[in-house]
GROMACS .gro file of C-alpha atoms in nm:
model
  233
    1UNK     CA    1   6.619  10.243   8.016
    2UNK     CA    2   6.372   9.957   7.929
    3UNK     CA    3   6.180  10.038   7.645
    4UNK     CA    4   5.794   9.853   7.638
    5UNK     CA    5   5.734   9.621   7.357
    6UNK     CA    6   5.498   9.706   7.120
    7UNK     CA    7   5.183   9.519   7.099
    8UNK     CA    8   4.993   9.414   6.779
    9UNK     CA    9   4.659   9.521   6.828
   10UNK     CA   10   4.523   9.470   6.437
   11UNK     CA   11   4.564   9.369   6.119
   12UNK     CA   12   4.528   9.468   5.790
   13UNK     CA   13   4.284   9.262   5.531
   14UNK     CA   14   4.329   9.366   5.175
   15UNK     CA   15   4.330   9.282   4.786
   16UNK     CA   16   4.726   9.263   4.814
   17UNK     CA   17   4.838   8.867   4.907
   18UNK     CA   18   5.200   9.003   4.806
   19UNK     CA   19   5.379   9.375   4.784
   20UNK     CA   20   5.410   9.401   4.429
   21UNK     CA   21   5.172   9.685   4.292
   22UNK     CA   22   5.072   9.825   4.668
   23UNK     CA   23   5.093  10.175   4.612
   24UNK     CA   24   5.396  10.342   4.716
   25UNK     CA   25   5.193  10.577   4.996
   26UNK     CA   26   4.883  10.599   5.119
   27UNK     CA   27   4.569  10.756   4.937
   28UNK     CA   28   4.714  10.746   4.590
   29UNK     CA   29   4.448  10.481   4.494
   30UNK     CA   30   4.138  10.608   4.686
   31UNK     CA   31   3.911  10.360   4.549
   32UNK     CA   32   4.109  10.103   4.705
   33UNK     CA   33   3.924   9.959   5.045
   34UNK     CA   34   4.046   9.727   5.346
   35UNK     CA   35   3.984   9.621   5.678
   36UNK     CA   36   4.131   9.641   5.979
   37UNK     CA   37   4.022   9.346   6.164
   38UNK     CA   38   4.154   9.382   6.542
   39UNK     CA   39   4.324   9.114   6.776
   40UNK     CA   40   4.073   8.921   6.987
   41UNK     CA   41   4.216   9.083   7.295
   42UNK     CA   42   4.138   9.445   7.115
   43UNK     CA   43   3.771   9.386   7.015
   44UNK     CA   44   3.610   9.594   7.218
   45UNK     CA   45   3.370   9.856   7.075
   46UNK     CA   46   3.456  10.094   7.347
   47UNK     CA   47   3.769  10.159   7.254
   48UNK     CA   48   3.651  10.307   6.919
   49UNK     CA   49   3.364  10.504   7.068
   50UNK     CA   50   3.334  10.810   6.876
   51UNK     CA   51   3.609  10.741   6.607
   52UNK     CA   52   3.308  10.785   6.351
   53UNK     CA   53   3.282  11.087   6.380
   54UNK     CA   54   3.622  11.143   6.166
   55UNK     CA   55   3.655  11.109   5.804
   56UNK     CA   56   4.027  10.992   5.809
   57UNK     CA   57   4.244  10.807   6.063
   58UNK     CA   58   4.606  10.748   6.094
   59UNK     CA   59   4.776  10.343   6.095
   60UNK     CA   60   5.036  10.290   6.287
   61UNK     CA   61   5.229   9.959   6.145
   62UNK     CA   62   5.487   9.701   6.062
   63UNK     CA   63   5.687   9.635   5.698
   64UNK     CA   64   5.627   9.327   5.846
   65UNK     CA   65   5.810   9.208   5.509
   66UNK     CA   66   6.106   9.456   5.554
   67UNK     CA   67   6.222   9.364   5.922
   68UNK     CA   68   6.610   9.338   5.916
   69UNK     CA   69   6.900   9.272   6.186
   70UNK     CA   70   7.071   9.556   6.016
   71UNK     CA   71   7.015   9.917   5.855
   72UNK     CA   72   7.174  10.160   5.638
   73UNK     CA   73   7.185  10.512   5.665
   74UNK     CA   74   7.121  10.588   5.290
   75UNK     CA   75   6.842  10.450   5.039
   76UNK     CA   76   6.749  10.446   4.706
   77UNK     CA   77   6.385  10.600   4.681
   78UNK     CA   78   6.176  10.493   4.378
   79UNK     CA   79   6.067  10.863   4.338
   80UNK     CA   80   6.451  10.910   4.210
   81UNK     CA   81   6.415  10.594   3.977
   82UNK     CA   82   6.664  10.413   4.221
   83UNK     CA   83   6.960  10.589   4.114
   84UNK     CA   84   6.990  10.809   4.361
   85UNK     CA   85   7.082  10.774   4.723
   86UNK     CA   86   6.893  10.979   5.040
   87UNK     CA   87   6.929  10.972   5.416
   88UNK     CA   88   6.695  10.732   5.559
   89UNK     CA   89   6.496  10.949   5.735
   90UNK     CA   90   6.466  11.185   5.462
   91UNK     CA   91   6.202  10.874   5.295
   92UNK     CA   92   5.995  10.679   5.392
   93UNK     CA   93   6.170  10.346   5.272
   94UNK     CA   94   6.045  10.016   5.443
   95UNK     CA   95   6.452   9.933   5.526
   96UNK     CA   96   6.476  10.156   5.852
   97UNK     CA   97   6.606  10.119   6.208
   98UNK     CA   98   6.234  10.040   6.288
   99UNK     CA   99   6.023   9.877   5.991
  100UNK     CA  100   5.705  10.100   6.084
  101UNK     CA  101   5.507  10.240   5.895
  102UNK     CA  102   5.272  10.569   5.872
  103UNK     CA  103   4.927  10.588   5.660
  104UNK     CA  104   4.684  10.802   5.631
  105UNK     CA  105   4.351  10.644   5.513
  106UNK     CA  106   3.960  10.775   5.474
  107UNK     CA  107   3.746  10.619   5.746
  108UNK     CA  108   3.441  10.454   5.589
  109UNK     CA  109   3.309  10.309   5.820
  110UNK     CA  110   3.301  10.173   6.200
  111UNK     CA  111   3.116   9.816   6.120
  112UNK     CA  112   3.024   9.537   6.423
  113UNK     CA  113   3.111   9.192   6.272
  114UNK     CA  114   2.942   8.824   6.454
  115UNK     CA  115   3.290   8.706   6.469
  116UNK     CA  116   3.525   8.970   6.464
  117UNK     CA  117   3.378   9.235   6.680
  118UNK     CA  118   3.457   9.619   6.552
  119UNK     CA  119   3.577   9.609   6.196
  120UNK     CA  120   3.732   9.950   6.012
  121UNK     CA  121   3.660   9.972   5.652
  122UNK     CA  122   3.919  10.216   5.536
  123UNK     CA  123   3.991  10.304   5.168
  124UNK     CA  124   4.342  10.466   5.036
  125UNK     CA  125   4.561  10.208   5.214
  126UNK     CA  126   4.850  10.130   5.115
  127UNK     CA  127   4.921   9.798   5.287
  128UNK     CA  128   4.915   9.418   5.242
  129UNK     CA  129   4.680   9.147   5.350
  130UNK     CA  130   4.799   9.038   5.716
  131UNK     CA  131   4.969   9.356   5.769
  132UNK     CA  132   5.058   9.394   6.181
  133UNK     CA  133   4.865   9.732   6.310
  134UNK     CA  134   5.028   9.913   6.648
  135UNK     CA  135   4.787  10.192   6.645
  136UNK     CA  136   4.453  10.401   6.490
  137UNK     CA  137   4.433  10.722   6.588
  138UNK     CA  138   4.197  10.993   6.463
  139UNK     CA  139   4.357  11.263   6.184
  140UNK     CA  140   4.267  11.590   6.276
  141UNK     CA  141   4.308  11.854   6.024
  142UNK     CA  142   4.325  12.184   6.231
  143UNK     CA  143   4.702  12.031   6.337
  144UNK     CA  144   4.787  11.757   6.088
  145UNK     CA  145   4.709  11.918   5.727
  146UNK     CA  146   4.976  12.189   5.597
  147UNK     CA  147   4.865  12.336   5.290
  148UNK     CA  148   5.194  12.518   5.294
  149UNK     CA  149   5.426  12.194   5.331
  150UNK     CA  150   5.702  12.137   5.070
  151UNK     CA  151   5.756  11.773   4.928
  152UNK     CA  152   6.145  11.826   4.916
  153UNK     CA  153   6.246  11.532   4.655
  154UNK     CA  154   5.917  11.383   4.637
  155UNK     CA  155   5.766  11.695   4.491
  156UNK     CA  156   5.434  11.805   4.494
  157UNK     CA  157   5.232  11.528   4.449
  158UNK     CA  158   5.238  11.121   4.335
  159UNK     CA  159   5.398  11.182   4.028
  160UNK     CA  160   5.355  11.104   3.632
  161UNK     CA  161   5.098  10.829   3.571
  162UNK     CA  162   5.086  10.575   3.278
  163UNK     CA  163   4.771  10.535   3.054
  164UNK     CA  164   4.580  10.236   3.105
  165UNK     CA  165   4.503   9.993   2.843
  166UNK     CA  166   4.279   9.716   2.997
  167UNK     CA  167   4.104   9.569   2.694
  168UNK     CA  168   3.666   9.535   2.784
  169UNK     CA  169   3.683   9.166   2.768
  170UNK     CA  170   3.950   9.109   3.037
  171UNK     CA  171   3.811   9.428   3.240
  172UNK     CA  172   3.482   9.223   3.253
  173UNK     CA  173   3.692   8.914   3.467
  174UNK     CA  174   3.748   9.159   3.718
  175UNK     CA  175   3.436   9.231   4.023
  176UNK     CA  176   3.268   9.523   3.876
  177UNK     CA  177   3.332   9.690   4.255
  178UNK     CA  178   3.712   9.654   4.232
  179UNK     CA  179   3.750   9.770   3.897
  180UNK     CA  180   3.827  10.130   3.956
  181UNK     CA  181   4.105  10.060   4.240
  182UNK     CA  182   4.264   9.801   4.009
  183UNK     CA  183   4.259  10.031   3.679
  184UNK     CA  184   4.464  10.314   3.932
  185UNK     CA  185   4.708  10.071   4.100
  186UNK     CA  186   4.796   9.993   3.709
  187UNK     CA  187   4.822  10.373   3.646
  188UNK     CA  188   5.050  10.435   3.953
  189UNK     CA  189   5.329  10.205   3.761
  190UNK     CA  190   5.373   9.940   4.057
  191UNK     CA  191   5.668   9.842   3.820
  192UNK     CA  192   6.063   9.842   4.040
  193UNK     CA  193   6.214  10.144   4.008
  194UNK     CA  194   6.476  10.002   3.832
  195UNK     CA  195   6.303   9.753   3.550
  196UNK     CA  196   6.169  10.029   3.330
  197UNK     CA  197   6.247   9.791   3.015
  198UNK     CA  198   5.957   9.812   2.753
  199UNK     CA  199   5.781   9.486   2.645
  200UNK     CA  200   5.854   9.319   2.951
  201UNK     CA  201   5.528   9.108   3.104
  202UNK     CA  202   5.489   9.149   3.474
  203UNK     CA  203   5.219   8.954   3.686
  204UNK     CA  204   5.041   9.167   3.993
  205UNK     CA  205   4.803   8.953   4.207
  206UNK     CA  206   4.538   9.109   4.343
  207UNK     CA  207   4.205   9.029   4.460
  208UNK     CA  208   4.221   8.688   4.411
  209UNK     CA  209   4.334   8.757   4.001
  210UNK     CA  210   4.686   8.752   3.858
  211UNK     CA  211   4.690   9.033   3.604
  212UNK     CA  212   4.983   9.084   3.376
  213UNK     CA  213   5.089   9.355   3.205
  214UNK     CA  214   5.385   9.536   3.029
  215UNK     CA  215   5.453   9.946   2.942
  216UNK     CA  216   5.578  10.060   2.645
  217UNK     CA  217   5.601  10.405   2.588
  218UNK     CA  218   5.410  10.486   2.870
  219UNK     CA  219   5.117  10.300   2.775
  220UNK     CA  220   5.007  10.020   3.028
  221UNK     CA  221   4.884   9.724   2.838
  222UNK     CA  222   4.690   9.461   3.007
  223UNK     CA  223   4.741   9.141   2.866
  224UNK     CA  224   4.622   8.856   3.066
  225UNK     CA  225   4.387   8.820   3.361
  226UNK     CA  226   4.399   8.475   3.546
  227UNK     CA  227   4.216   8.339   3.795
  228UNK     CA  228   4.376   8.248   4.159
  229UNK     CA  229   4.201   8.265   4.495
  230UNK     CA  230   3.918   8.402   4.621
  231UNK     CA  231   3.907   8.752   4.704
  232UNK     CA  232   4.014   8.881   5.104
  233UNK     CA  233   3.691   9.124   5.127
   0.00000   0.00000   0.00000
């Protein structure tokens, strides 16, 4: 039985120009915005007629980083520190069968672009600038919220948070407007599960800024903020 390819119909354009320090799911960081820019052949404002009237939408897309000849049938999930392995459907590791990927992200807008046609402005994303998008469709909470659910592993919600020291003077290099979504992509630890060594500097680019840091005693300290490239959005 043929199976139809699958055809990219968007991508993603955000603050992220590498995975390092993209949240580990969606909506953890809700101050943090992108676009969904779609394919020329997909820029037509009748296909979203009526998505405005929902205040979140689900992406359907590619760990277009993660794509592999091969799988395994056990991971190690960061929510475990890495030292633990599950099935690989029991997570929702980037190193699957299929590199695709779920999010759930608050619809801000439905804007018309001059060059790009329909543009979404979505904030809570969890993905990285260029990202390949199969699908948008509408959440609907009468069916797709469970108040009830249990997280299994993951527990109940996005786990233990650092404290964030970003000094006034290097908080000041950063666009007043991205600020906020920086400060809680810091808090979320975007460190590898397994380097939890204190004192050690690591560099996260994002919006056009390479910011290091290091974590001692769970204290985020921001040390650094460079200049790169300009800003995606």
């Amino acid at each position: 039985m043929s199976v139809p390819p699958l055809h990219i119909i968007a991508r993603a354009h955000s603050d992220f120009a590498g995975k390092f320090g993209i949240p580990r799911q969606s909506g953890l960081v809700e101050e943090l915005e992108a676009l969904v820019v779609f394919e020329p052949e997909y820029r037509n404002s009748d296909a979203l007629r009526g998505l405005e009237g929902f205040s979140h939408i689900w992406l359907i897309w590619q760990f277009s980083e993660a794509v592999r000849e091969t799988w395994s049938p056990t991971v190690r999930p960061p929510r475990l520190g890495g030292n633990a392995r599950m099935g690989v459907f029991a997570t929702r590791s980037p190193f699957r069968p299929n590199a695709i990927g779920l999010s759930s992200v608050r619809l801000l807008g439905v804007e018309q672009h001059p060059d790009l046609g329909p543009v979404l402005r979505v904030a809570g994303a969890d993905l990285m600038d260029g990202t390949p998008i199969f699908d948008v469709k509408p959440y609907l909470p009468y069916t797709d919220c469970h108040p009830e659910a249990t997280g299994g592993f993951a527990g109940p919600d996005g786990g233990k948070t650092l404290e964030v020291d970003f000094p006034p003077h290097l908080l000041a290099l950063v666009p007043e407007e991205k600020q906020a979504a920086l400060t809680g992509i810091l808090a979320h630890d975007p460190r590898p599960s397994y380097q939890k060594d204190g004192g050690r500097v690591y560099g996260l680019d994002f919006a056009g800024l390479n910011v290091k840091f290091s974590v001692q005693d769970g204290i985020l300290t921001v040390g650094e903020v460079v200049p790169l490239n300009p800003s995606p959005i």
